Coordinates of C-alpha atoms in Angstrom, one line a residue:
X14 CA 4.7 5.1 -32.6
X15 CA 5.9 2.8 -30.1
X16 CA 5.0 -0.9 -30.0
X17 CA 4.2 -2.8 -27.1
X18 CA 5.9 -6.3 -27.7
X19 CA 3.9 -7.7 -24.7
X20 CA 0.0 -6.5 -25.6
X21 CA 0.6 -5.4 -29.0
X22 CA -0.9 -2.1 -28.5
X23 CA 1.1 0.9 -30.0
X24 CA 1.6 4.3 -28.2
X25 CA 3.1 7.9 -29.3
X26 CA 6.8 7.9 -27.7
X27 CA 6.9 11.2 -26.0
X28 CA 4.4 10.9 -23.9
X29 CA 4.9 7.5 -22.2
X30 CA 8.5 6.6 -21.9
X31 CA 8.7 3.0 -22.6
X32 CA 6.0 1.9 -20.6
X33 CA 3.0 0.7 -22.5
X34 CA -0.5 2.9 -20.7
X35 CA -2.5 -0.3 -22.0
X36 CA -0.7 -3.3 -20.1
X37 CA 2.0 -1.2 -17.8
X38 CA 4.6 -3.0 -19.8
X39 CA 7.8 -1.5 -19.3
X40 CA 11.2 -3.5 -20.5
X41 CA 13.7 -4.2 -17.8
X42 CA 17.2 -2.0 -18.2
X43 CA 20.3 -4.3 -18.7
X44 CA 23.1 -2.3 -18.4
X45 CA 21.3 1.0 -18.5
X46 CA 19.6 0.2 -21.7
X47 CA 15.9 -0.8 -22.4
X48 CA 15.8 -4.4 -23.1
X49 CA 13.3 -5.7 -25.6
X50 CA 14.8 -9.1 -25.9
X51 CA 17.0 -9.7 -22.4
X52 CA 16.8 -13.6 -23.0
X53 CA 18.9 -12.7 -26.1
X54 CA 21.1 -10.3 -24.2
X55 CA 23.9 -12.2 -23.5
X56 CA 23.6 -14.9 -26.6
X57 CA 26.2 -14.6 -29.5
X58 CA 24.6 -17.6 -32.0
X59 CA 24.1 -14.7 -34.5
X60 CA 27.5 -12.8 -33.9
X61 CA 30.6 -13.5 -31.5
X62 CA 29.7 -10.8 -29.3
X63 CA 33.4 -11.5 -28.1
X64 CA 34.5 -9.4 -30.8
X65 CA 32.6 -6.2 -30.2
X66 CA 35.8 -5.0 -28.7
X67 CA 38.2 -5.7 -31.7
X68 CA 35.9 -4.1 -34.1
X69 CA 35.9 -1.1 -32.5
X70 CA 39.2 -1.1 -32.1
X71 CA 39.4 -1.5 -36.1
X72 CA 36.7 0.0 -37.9
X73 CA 37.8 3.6 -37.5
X74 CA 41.1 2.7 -40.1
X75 CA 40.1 0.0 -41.8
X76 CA 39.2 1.2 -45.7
X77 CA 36.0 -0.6 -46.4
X78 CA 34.4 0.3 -43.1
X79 CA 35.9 3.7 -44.2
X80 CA 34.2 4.0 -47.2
X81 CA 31.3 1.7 -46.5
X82 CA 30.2 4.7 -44.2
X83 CA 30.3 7.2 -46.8
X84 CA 28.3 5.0 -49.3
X85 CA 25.7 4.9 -46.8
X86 CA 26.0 8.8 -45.6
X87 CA 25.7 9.7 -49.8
X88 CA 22.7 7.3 -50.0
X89 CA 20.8 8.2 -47.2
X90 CA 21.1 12.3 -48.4
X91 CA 20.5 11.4 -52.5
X92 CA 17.4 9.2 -51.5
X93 CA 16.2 10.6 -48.1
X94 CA 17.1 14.2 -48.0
X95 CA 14.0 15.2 -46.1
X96 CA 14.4 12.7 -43.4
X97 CA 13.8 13.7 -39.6
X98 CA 14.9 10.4 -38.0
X99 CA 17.1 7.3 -38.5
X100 CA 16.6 3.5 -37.2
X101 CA 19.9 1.4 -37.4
X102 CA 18.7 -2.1 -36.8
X103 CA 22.4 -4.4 -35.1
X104 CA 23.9 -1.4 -34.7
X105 CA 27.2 -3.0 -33.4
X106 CA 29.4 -0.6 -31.8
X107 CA 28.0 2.2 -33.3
X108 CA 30.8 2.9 -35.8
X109 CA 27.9 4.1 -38.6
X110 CA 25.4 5.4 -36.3
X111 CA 28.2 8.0 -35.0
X112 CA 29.1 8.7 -38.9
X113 CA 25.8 9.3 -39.2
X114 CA 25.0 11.4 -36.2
X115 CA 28.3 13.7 -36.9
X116 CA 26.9 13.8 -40.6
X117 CA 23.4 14.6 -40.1
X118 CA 23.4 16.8 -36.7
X119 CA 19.6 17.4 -37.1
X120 CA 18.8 13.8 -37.7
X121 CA 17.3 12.0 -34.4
X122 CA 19.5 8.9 -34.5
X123 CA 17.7 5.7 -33.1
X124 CA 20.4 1.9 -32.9
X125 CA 19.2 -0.8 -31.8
X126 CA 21.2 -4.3 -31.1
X127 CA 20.9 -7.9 -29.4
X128 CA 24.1 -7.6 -27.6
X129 CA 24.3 -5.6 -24.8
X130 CA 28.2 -5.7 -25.3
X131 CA 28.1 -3.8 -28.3
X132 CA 25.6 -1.1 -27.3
X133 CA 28.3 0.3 -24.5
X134 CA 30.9 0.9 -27.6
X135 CA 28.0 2.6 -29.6
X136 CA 26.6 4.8 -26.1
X137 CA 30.4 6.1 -26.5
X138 CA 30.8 7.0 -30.3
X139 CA 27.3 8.4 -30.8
X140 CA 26.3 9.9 -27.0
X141 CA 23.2 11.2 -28.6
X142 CA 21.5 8.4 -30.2
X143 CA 18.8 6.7 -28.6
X144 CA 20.1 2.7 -27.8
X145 CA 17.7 -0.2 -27.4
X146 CA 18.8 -3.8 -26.9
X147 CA 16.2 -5.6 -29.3
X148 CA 15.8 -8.5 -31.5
X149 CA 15.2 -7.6 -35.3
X150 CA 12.8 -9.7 -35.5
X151 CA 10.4 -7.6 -33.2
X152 CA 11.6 -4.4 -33.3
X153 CA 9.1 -2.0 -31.1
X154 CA 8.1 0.7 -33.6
X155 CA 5.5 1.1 -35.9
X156 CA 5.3 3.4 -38.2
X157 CA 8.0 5.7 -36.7
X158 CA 10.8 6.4 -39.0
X159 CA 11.7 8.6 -42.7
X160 CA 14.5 5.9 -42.5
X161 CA 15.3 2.2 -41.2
X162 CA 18.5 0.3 -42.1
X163 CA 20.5 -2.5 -41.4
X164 CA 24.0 -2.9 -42.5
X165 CA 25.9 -6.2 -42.8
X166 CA 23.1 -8.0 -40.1
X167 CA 20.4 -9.9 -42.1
X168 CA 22.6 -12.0 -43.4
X169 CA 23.2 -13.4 -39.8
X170 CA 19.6 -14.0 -39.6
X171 CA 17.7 -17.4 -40.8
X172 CA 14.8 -16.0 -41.0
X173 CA 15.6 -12.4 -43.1
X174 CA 12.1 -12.5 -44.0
X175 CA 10.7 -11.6 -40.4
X176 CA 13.3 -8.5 -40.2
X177 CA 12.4 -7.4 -43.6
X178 CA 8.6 -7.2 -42.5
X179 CA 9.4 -5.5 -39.2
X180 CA 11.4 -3.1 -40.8
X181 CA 8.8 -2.2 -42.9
X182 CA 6.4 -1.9 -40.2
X183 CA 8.4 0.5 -38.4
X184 CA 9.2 2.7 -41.1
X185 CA 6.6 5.5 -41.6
X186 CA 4.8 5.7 -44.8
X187 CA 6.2 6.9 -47.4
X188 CA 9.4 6.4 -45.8
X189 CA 12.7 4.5 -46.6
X190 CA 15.2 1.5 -45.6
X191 CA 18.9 1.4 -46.4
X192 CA 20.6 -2.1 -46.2
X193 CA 24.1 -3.8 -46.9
X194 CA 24.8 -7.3 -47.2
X195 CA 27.8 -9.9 -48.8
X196 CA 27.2 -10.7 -51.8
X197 CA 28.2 -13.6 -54.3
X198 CA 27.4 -17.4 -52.5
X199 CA 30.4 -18.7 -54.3
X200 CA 32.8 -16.0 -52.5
X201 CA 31.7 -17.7 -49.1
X202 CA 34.5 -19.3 -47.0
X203 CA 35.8 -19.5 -44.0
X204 CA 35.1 -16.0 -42.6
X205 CA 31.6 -16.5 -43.4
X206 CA 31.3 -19.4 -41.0
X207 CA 33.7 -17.8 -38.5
X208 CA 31.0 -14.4 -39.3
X209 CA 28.1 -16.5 -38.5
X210 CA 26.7 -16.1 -41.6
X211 CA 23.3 -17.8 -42.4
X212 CA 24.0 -16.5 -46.4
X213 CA 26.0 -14.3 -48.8
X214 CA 22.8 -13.0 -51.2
X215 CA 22.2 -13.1 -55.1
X216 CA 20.9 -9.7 -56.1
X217 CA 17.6 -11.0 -57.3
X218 CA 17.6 -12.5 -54.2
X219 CA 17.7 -9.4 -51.9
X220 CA 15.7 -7.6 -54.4
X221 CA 12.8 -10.8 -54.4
X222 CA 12.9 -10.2 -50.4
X223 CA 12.9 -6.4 -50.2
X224 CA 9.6 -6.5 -52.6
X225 CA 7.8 -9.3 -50.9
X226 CA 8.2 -6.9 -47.9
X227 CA 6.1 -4.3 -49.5
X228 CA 9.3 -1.9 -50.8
X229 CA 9.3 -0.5 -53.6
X230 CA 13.2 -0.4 -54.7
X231 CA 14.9 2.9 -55.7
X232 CA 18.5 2.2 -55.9
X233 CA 20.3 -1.5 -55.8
X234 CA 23.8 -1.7 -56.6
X235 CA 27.1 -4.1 -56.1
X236 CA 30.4 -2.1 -54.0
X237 CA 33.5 -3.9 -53.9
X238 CA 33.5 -4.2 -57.5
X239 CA 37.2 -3.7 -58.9
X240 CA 38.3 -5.5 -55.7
X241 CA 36.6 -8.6 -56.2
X242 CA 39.7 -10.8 -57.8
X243 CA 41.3 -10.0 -54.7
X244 CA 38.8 -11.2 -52.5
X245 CA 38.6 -14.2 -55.0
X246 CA 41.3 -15.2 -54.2
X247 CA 41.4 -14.3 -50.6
X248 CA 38.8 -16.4 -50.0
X249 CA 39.5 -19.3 -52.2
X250 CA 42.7 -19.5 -49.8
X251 CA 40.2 -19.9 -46.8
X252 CA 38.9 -22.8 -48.1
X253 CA 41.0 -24.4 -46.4
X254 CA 42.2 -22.9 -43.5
X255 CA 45.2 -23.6 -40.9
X256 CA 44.9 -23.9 -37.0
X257 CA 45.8 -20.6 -36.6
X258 CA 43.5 -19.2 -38.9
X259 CA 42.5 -15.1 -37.8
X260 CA 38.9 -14.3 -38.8
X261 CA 39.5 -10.8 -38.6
X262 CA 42.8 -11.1 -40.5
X263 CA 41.0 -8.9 -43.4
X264 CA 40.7 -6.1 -40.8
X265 CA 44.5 -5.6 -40.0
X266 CA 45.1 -4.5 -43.4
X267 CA 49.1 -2.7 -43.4
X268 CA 48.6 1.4 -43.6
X269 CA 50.8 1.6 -46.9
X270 CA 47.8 -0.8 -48.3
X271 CA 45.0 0.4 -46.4
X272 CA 44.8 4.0 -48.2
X273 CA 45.2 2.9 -51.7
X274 CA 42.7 0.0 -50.7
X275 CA 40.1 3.2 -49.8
X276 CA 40.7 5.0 -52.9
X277 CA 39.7 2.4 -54.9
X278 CA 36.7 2.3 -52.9
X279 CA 36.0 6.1 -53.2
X280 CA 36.9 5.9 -56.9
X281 CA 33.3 2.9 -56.8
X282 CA 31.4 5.8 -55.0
X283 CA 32.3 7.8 -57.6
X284 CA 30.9 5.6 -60.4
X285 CA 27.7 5.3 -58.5
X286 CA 27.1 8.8 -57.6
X287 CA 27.2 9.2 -61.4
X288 CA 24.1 6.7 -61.9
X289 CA 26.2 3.6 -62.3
X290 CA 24.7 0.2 -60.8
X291 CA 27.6 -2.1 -60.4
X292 CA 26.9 -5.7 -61.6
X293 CA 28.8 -7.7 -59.5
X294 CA 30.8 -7.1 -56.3
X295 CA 31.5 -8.4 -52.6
X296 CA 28.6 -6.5 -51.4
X297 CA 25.1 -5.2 -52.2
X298 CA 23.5 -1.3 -51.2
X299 CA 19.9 -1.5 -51.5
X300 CA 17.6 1.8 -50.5
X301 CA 14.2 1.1 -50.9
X302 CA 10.6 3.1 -50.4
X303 CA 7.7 2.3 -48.0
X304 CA 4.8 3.3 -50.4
X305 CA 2.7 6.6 -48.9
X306 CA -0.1 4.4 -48.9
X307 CA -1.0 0.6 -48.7
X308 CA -1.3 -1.4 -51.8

């Protein structure tokens, strides 16, 4: 179901567009794409939408948005296998919502994000997902998806309660939500300022969140795990950081580096295919369950 974010009234989505039949509410198009939140269109406080263009320039070789992607692509078949359609919430430039489209060719794919600037990248690499511009904190479903997920985006977010609650709200019942986020407050630095990070989460932390939601959690494990010394000490160095500081220096990793870099990571998927939770790590995967019915 669709949500009317002016009335509050909620409406089946093929029959009515975007236009709510109870108050004619219909969302303006900015740049072709339905705009939930337009006075948040053009605003970068959560992410320097200045940089939409660089990451899609680098995410395609770049080993932990590599393998990142297949975490997610294994979790969502181990714990959603049945599922119909797919809500990424800050979709970015659309680097998983494509990995996920080419994956899953009979899942509907669904992005929505607060830029406009990142939403033209994503129209590109996944022509046929559905793009909304929208804040997370009122998305405009209810109800509507087997799965909702948002990867590396709450953490940009004061108030991660108010997305956790609307992603629960728009996932069906009985559905599920996939979500990534940095882990480990003591590996925060310099490229968490530069990231606009609000937080780096504590696993009880995210786990605390996800259940005062109303998930129930099926799978929480750390990635990044035989890395972490490295990032240790990558990020000690940016305690201090020089003028010409790059916060996407992590990105631009050499290619002689960059595929033994992704092994390592594929050799973690490995370990948690197999049942493993990893402990500690530079990030958290959490997949969680909307109960079938209400508590």
């Amino acid at each position: 179901m669709r949500s009317c974010l002016r009335c509050g009234a909620t409406f089946e989505s093929a029959k009515n567009g975007w236009r709510c039949p109870h108050c004619a509410f219909d969302p303006p198009r900015i740049e072709g794409f339905p705009a939930f939140a337009p006075e948040l269109a053009q605003a970068d406080s959560g992410f320097d939408a200045g940089q939409f263009e660089e990451y899609a320039r680098l995410e395609s070789s770049n080993f932990w948005f590599r393998a990142r992607n297949r975490l997610i692509q294994w979790a969502l078949r181990r714990f959603f296998p049945g599922a119909r359609n797919f809500l990424e919430v800050g979709c970015g430039t659309g680097f998983v919502l494509s990995g996920v489209a080419g994956t899953f060719p009979a899942l509907a794919v669904t992005g929505g994000e607060v830029a406009t600037a990142g939403l033209g990248f994503a129209a590109r690499r996944a022509p046929r997902a559905v793009l909304i511009q929208m804040d997370a904190r009122r998305i405009p479903f209810r109800g509507e998806f087997d799965v909702v997920s948002a990867f590396d985006v709450i953490e940009h977010i004061e108030d991660d309660r108010a997305v956790l609650g609307e992603l629960y709200a728009s996932a069906a019942p009985g559905g599920g939500m996939l979500l990534t986020v940095p882990q480990h407050p003591s590996l925060w630095s310099e490229y968490d300022a530069r990231a606009r990070h609000v937080r780096r989460y504590r696993a009880a932390e995210l786990r605390a969140k996800t259940v005062a939601a109303g998930f129930e959690i099926v799978k929480l494990t750390s990635f990044v795990t035989l890395l972490l010394p490295f990032m240790y000490a990558s990020r000690l160095a940016q305690r201090a950081p020089g003028k010409d500081y790059d916060p996407l220096a992590e990105l631009k990793i050499p290619r002689w580096l960059n595929g033994p870099l992704e092994r390592v990571l594929d050799l973690e998927r490995v370990l948690i295919r197999a049942g493993m939770s990893l402990p500690v790590g530079g990030s958290l995967l959490l997949a969680a369950r909307r109960p079938a019915m209400a508590r």
